[in-house]
CSV table of C-alpha atoms in Angstrom, one decimal:
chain,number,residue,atom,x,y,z
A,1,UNK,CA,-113.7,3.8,-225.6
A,2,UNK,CA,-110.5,1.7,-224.9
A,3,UNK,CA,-109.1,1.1,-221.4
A,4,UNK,CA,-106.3,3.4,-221.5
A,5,UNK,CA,-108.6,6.4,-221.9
A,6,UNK,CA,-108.8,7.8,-218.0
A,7,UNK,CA,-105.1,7.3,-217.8
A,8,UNK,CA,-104.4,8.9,-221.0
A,9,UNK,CA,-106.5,12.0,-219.8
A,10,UNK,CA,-105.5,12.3,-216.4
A,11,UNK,CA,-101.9,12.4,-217.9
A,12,UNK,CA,-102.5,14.7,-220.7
A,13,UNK,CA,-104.2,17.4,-217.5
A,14,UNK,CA,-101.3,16.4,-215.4
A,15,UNK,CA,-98.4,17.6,-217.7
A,16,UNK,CA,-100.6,20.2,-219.3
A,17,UNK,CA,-103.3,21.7,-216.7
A,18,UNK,CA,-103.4,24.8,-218.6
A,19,UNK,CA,-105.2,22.4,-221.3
A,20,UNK,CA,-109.2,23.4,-221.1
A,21,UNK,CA,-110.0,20.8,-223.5
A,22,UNK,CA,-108.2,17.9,-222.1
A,23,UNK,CA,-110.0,19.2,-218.7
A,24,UNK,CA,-113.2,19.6,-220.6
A,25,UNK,CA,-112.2,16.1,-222.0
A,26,UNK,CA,-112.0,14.3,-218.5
A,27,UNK,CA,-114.7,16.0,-217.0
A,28,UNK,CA,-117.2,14.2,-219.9
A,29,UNK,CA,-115.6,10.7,-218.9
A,30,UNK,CA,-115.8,11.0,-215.0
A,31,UNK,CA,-119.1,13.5,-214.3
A,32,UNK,CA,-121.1,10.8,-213.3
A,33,UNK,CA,-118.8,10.7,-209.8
A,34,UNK,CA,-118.8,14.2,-209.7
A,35,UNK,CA,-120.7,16.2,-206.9
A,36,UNK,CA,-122.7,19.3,-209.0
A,37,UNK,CA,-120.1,21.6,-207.1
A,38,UNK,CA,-117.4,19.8,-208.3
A,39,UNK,CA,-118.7,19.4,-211.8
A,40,UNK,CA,-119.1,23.3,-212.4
A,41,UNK,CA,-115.4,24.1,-211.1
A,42,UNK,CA,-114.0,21.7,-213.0
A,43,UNK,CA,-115.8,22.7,-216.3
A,44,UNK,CA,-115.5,26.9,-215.7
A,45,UNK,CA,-112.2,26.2,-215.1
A,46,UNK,CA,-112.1,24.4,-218.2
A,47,UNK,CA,-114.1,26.9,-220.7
A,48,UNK,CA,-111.8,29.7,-219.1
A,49,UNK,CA,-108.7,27.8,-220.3
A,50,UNK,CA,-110.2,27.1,-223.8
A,51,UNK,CA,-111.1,30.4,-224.6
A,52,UNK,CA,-107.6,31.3,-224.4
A,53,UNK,CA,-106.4,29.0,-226.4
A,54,UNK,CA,-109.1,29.3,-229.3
A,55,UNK,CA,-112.5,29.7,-230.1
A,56,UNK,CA,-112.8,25.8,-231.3
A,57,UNK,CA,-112.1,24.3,-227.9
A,58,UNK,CA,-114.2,26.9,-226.5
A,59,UNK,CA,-117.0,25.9,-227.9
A,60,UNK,CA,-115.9,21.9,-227.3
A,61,UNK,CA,-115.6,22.8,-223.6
A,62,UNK,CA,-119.1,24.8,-223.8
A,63,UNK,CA,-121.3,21.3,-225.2
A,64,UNK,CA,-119.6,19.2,-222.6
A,65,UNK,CA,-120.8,22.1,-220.1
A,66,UNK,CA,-124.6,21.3,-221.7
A,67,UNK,CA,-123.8,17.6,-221.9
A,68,UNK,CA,-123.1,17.2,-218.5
A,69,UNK,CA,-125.6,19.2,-216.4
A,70,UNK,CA,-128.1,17.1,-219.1
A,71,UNK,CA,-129.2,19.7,-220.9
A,72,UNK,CA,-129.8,17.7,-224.3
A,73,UNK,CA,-131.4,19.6,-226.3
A,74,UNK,CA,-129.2,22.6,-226.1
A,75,UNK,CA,-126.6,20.4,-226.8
A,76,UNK,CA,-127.8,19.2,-229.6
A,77,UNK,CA,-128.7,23.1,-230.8
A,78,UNK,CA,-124.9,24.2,-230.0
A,79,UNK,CA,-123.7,21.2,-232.1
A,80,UNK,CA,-125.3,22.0,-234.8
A,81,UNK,CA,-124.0,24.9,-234.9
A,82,UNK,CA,-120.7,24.1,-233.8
A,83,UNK,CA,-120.6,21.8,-236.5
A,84,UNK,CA,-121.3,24.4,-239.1
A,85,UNK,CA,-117.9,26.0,-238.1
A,86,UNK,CA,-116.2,23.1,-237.5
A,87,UNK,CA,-117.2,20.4,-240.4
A,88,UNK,CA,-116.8,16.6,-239.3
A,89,UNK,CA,-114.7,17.3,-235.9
A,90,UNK,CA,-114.5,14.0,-234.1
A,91,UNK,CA,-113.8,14.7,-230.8
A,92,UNK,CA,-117.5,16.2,-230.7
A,93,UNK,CA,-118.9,13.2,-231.9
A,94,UNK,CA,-118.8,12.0,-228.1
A,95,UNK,CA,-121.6,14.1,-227.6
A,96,UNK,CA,-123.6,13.2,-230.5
A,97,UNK,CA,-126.1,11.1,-228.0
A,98,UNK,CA,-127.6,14.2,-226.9
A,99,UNK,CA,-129.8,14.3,-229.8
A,100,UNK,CA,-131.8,10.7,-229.1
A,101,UNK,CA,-131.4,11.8,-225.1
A,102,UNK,CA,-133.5,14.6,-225.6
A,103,UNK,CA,-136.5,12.5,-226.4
A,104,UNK,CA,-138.3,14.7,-229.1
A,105,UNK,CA,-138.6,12.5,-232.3
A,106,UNK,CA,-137.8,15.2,-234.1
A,107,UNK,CA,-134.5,15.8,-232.9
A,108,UNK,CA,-133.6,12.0,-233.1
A,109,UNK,CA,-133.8,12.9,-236.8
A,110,UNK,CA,-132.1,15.9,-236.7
A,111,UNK,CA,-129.3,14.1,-234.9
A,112,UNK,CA,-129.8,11.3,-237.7
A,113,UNK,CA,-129.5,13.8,-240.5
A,114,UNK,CA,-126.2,15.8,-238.9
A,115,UNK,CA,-124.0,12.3,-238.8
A,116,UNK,CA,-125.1,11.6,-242.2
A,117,UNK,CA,-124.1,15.1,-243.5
A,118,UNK,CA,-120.7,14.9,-241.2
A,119,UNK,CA,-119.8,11.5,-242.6
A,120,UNK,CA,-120.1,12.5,-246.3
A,121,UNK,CA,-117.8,14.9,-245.2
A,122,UNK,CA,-115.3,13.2,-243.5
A,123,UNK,CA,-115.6,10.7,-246.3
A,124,UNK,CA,-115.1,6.7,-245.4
A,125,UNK,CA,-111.8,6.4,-244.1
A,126,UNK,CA,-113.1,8.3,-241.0
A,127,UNK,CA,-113.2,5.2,-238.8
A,128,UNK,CA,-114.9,7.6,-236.5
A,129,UNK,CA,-117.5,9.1,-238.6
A,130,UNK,CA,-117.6,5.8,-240.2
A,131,UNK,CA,-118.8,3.9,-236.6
A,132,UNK,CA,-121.5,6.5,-236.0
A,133,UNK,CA,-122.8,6.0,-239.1
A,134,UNK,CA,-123.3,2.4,-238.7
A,135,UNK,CA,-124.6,3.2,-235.1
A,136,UNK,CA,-127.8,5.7,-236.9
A,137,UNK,CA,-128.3,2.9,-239.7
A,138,UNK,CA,-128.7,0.2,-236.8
A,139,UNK,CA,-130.8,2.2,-234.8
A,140,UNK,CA,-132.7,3.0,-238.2
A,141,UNK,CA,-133.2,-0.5,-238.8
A,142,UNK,CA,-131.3,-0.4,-241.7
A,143,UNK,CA,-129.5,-3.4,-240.7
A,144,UNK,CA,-127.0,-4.8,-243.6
A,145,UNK,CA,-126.1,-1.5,-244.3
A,146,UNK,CA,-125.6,-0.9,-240.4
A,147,UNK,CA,-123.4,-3.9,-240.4
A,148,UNK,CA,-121.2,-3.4,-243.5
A,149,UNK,CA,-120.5,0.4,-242.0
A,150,UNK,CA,-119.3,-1.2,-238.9
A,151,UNK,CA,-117.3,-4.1,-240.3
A,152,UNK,CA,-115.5,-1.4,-242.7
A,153,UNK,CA,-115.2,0.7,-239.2
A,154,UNK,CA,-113.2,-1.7,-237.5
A,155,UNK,CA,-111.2,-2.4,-240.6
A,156,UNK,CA,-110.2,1.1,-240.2
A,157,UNK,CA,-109.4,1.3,-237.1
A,158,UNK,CA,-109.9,-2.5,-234.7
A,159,UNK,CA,-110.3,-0.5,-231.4
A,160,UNK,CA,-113.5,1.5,-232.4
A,161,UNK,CA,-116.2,1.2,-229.3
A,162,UNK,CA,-118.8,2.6,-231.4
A,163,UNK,CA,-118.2,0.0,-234.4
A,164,UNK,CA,-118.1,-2.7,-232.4
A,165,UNK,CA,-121.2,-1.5,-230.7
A,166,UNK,CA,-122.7,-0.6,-233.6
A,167,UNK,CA,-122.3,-4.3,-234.8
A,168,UNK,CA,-123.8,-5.7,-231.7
A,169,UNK,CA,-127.1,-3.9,-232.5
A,170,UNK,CA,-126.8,-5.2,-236.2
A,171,UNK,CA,-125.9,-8.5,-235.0
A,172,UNK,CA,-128.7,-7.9,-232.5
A,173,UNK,CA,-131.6,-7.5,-235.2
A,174,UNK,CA,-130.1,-10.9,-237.4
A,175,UNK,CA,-130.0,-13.4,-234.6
A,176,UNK,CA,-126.1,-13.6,-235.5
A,177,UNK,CA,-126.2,-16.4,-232.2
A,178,UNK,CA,-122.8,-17.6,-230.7
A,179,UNK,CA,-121.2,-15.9,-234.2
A,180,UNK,CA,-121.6,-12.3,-232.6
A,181,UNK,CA,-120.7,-13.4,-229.1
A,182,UNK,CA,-117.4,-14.9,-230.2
A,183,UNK,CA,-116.7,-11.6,-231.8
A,184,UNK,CA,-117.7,-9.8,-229.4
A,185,UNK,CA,-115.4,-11.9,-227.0
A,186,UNK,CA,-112.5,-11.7,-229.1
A,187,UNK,CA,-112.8,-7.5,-229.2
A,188,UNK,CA,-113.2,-7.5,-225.2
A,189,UNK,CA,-110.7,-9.9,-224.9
A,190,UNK,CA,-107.8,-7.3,-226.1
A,191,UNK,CA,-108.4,-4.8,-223.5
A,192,UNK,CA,-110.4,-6.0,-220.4
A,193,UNK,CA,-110.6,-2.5,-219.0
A,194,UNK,CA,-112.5,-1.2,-222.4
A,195,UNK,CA,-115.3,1.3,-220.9
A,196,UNK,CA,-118.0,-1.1,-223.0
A,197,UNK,CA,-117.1,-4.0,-221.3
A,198,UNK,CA,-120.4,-4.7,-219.5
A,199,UNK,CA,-122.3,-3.3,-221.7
A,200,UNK,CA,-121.1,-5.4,-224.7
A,201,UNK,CA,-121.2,-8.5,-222.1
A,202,UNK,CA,-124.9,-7.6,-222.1
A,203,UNK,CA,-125.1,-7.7,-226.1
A,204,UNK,CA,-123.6,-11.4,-225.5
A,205,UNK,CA,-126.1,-12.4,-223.4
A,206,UNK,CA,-129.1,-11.6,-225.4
A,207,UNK,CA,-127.4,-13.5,-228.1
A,208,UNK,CA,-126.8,-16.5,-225.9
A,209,UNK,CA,-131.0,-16.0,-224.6
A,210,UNK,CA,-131.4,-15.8,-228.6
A,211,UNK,CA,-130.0,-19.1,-229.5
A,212,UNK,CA,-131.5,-20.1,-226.0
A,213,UNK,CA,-128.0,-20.8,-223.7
A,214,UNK,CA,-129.9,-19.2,-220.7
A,215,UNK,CA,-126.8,-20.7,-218.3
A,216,UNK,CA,-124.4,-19.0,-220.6
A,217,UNK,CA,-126.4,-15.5,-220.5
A,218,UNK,CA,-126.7,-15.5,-216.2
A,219,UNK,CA,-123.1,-16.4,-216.2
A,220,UNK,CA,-122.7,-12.5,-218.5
A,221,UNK,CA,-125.1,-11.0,-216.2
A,222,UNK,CA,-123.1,-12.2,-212.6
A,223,UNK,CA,-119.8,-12.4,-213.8
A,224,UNK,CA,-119.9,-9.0,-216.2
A,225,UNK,CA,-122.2,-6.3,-214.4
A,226,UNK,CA,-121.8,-4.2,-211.7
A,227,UNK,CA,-124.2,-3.4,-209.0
A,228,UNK,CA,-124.7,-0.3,-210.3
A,229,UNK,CA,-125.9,-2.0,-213.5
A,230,UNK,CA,-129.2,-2.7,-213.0
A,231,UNK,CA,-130.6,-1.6,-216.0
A,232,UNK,CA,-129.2,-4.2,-217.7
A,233,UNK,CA,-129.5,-6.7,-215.6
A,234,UNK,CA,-133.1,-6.0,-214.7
A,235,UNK,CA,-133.6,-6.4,-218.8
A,236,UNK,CA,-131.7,-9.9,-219.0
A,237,UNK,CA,-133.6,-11.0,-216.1
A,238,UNK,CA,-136.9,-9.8,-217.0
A,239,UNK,CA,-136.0,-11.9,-220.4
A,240,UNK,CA,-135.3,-14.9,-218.8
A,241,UNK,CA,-138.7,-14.6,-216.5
A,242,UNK,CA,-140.7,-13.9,-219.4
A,243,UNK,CA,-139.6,-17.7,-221.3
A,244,UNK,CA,-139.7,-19.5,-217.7
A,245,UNK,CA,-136.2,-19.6,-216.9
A,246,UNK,CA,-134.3,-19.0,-213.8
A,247,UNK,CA,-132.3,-15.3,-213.7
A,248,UNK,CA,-129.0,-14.2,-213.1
A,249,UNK,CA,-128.4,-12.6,-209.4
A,250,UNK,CA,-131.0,-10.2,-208.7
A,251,UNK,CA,-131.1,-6.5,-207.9
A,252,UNK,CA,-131.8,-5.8,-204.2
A,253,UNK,CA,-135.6,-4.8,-204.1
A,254,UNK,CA,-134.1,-1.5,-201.3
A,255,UNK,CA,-131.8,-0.4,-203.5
A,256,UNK,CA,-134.2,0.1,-206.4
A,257,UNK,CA,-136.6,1.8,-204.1
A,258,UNK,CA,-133.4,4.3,-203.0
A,259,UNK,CA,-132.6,4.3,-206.7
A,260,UNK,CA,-136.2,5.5,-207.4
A,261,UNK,CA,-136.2,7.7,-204.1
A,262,UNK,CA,-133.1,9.7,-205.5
A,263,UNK,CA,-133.4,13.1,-206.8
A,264,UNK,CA,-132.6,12.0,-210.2
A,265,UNK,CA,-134.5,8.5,-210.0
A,266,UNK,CA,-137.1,9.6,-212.2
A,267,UNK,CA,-135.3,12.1,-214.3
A,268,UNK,CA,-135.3,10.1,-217.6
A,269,UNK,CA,-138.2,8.2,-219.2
A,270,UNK,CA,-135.9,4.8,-220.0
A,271,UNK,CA,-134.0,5.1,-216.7
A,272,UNK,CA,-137.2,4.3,-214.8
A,273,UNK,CA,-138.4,2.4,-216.9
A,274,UNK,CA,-135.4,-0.1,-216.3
A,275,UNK,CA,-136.2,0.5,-212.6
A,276,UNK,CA,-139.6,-0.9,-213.0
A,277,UNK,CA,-138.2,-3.9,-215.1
A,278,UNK,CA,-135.9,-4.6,-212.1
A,279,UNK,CA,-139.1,-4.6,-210.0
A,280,UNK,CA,-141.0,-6.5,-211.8
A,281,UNK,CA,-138.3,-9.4,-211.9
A,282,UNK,CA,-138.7,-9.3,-208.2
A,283,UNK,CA,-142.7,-9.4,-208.2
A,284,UNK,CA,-143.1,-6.6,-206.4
A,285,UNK,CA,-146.5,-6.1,-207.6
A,286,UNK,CA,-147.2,-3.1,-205.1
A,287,UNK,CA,-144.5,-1.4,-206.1
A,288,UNK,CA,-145.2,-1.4,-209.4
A,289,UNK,CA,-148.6,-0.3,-209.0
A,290,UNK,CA,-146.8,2.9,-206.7
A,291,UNK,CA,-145.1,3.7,-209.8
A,292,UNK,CA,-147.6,3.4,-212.1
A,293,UNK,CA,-149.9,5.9,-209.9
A,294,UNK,CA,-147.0,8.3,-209.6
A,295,UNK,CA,-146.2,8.7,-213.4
A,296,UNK,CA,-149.6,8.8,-213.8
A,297,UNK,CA,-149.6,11.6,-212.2
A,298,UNK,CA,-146.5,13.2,-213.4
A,299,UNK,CA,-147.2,16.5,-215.9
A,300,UNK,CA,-144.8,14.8,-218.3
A,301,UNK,CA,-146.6,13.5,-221.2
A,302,UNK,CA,-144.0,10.6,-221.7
A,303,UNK,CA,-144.4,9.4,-218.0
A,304,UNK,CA,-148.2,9.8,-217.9
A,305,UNK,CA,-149.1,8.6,-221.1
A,306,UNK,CA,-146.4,6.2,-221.7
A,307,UNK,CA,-144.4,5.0,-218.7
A,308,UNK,CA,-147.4,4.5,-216.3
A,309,UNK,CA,-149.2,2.2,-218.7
A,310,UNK,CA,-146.5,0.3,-219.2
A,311,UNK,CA,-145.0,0.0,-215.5
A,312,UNK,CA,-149.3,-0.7,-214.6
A,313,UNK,CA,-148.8,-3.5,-217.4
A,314,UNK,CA,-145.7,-5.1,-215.2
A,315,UNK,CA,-147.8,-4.8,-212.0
A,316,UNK,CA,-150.7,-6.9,-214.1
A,317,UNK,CA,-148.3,-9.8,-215.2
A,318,UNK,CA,-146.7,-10.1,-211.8
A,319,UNK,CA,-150.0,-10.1,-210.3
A,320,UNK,CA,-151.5,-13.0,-213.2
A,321,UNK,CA,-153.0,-11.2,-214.3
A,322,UNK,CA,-151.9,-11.7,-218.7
A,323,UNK,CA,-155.4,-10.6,-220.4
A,324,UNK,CA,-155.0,-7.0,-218.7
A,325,UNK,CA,-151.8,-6.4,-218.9
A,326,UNK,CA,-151.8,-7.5,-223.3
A,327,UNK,CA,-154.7,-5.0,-223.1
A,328,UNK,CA,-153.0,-1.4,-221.7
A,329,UNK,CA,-149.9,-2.7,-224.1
A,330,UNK,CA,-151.5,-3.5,-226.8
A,331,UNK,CA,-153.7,0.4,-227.0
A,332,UNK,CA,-150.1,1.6,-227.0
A,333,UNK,CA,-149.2,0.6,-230.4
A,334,UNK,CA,-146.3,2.2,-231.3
A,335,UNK,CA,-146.7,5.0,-229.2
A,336,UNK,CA,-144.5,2.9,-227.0
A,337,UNK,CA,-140.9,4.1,-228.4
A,338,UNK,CA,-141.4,7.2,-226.8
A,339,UNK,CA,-140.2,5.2,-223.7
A,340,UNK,CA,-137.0,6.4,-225.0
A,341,UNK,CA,-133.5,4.0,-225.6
A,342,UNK,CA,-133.0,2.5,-228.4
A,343,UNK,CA,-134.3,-0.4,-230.4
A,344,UNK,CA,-132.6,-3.7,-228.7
A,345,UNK,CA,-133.8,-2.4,-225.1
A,346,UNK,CA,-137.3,-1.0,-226.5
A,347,UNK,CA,-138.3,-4.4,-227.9
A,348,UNK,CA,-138.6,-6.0,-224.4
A,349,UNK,CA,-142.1,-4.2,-224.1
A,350,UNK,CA,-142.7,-6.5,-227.5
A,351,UNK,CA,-141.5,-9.6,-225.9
A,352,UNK,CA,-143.8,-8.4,-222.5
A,353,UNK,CA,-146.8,-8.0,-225.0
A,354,UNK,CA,-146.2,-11.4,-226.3
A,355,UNK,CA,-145.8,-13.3,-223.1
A,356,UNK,CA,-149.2,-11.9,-222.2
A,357,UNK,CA,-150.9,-12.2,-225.1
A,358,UNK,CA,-150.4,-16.0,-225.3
A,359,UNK,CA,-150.7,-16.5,-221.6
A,360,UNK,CA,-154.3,-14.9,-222.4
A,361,UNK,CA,-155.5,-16.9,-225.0
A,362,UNK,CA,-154.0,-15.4,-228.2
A,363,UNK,CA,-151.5,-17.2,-229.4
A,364,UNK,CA,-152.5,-16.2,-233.0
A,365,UNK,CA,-151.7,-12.4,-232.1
A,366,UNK,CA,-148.6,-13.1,-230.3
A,367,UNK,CA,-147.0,-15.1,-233.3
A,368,UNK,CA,-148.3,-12.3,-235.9
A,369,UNK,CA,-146.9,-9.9,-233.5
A,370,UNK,CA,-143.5,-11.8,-233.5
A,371,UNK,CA,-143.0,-12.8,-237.1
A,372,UNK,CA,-141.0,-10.4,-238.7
A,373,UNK,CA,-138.3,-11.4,-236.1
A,374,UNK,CA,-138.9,-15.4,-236.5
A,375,UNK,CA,-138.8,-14.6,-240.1
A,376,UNK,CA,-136.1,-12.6,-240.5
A,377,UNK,CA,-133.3,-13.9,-237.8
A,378,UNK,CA,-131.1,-16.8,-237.5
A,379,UNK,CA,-131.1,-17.7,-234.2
A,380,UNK,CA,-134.8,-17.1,-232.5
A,381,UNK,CA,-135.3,-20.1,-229.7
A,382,UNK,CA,-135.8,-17.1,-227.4
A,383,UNK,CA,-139.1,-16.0,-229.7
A,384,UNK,CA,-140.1,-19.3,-230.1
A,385,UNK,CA,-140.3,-19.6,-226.4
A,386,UNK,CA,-142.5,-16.8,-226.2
A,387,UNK,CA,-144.8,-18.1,-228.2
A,388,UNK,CA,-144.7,-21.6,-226.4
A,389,UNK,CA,-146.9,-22.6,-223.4
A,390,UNK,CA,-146.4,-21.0,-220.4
């Protein structure tokens, strides 16, 4: 996850292009900028490569092949069984996200089980194994164990992405406060090119909404992220909007409309969710409601039982109307994880639920619904804002 990756790569191709797997590699860490053409040359030429050379990077080569073209849950499938032949291999770790990707509950656990069984193997001085690990117990909720696993992770090994990342969620679920932002800091600060680095800003900035430094959080979101990044800016905004205070730069309400216009714009559950989140920062009430009537409509289950409540929810704040939109949430329950991410980006649909719940007249619901956190983390000015007057 360091800086130094794409260089490293490009090199290792450059001196050895015969290489399938370091062509396999670099494919996995550029395929977002690759056309589909360009995409499937790079990776036959790649698996043709790594059969010659043996059936291990043959089968490496294959799962980025499935990764790539998004095709989770046969990933998942050929790493299980690529891990029965090849017990605890790291370098296929990188594709261990295809098992929450998929969506299906039931292979998030499957995924959770395989890193368990792979890190007993590889035994704790895998840093590696050791990081993802921590990243399952975070995402488990099983946060002091999450949090020693990724402390004794970057003991290991000071560079690890996914421990650091790992800790961020841990740190996420305490209310660590300016204590996990000046770590955080202090990690990017020793490679600024890291491929995290606007992601882990993002982790900063929920502290610094946590602990309620709302200038400190739109200075992460305009400074750190990209254009491209409206997912998370869309959910630091959508934060800020929901406790009264003034967001970062805004996404451009066109450029989410092309975004959703896109062939791939509502491929993924979360990923138009995100979109709606940036809409709804910009109040664009009718084209929320759009949204909502289209994923309605969608055969999906997830999008028509899960997505178009929600994104009909956002069209109901942004239209004032609070008492509505705390109902359609509300008859979600817990049904709403299937929006897909993980736990830190799911609980904005909490916060939402909040917001309108005390905006309606029930503040007593919205402070039950929000006690466990109050309870149970350091910093919380964010929640208690949530629960103020609006």
């Amino acid at each position: 996850m360091s800086g130094k990756t794409l260089p490293l790569l490009r090199r290792w191709v450059a001196e050895e292009p015969g290489c399938g797997l370091a062509r396999g590699l670099l494919t996995l860490a550029t395929s977002e900028r690759m056309s589909d053409t360009v995409l499937k040359q790079q990776l036959l030429t790649a698996h043709r490569d790594a059969q010659a050379t043996g059936e291990r990077e043959a089968s490496l080569v294959y799962g980025i092949f499935l990764h790539t073209h998004r095709q989770y849950r046969l990933t998942a499938d050929h790493l299980v069984a690529h891990f029965e032949r090849w017990p605890a291999d790291e370098i296929a770790t990188l594709m261990l996200d295809a098992f929450p990707a998929d969506g299906d509950a039931a292979y998030r656990t499957c995924g959770d089980a395989l890193v368990e069984q792979q890190a007993t193997l590889a035994g704790p001085d895998s840093w590696a194994w050791t990081s993802c690990l921590a990243a399952v117990r975070a995402e488990q909720g099983r946060v002091r164990e999450a949090h020693r696993l990724a402390e004794h992770a970057l003991s290991l090994n000071a560079r690890s992405g996914v421990a650091v990342h790992a800790l961020a969620h841990a740190e996420h679920e305490l209310g660590a406060g300016p204590a996990s932002t000046r770590i955080l800091d202090e990690w990017m600060a020793q490679d600024p090119q890291a491929v995290q680095l606007g992601h882990l800003n993002w982790h900063a900035a929920l502290q610094s909404i946590a602990c309620g430094d709302f200038a400190d959080a739109r200075h992460r979101a305009d400074t750190a992220l990209r254009h491209e990044d409206v997912g998370m800016r869309a959910a630091t905004n959508w934060r800020l909007t929901l406790v009264g205070q003034e967001p970062a730069g805004r996404s451009d309400p066109d450029h989410i409309r092309e975004l959703l216009a896109a062939p791939g714009g509502m491929a993924e559950v979360f990923h138009t969710f995100n979109l709606a989140l940036a809409l709804a920062v910009e109040a664009a009430t009718e084209d929320l409601e759009q949204l909502a009537a289209r994923a309605a409509a969608d055969p999906r289950p997830d999008y028509r039982e899960i997505l178009a409540p929600v994104v009909q929810a956002l069209a109901h704040i942004t239209k004032g109307n609070p008492r509505a939109a705390a109902d359609t949430l509300a008859a979600l329950g817990e049904k709403a994880e299937r929006i897909g991410g993980v736990r830190v980006e799911r609980e904005i649909i909490q916060d939402t639920l909040a917001r309108a719940l005390n905006d309606s007249g029930n503040p007593a619901r919205a402070a039950d619904l929000l006690h466990y956190r109050i309870t149970s983390r350091h910093h919380h000015s964010y929640e208690d804002l949530l629960l103020a007057p609006h």
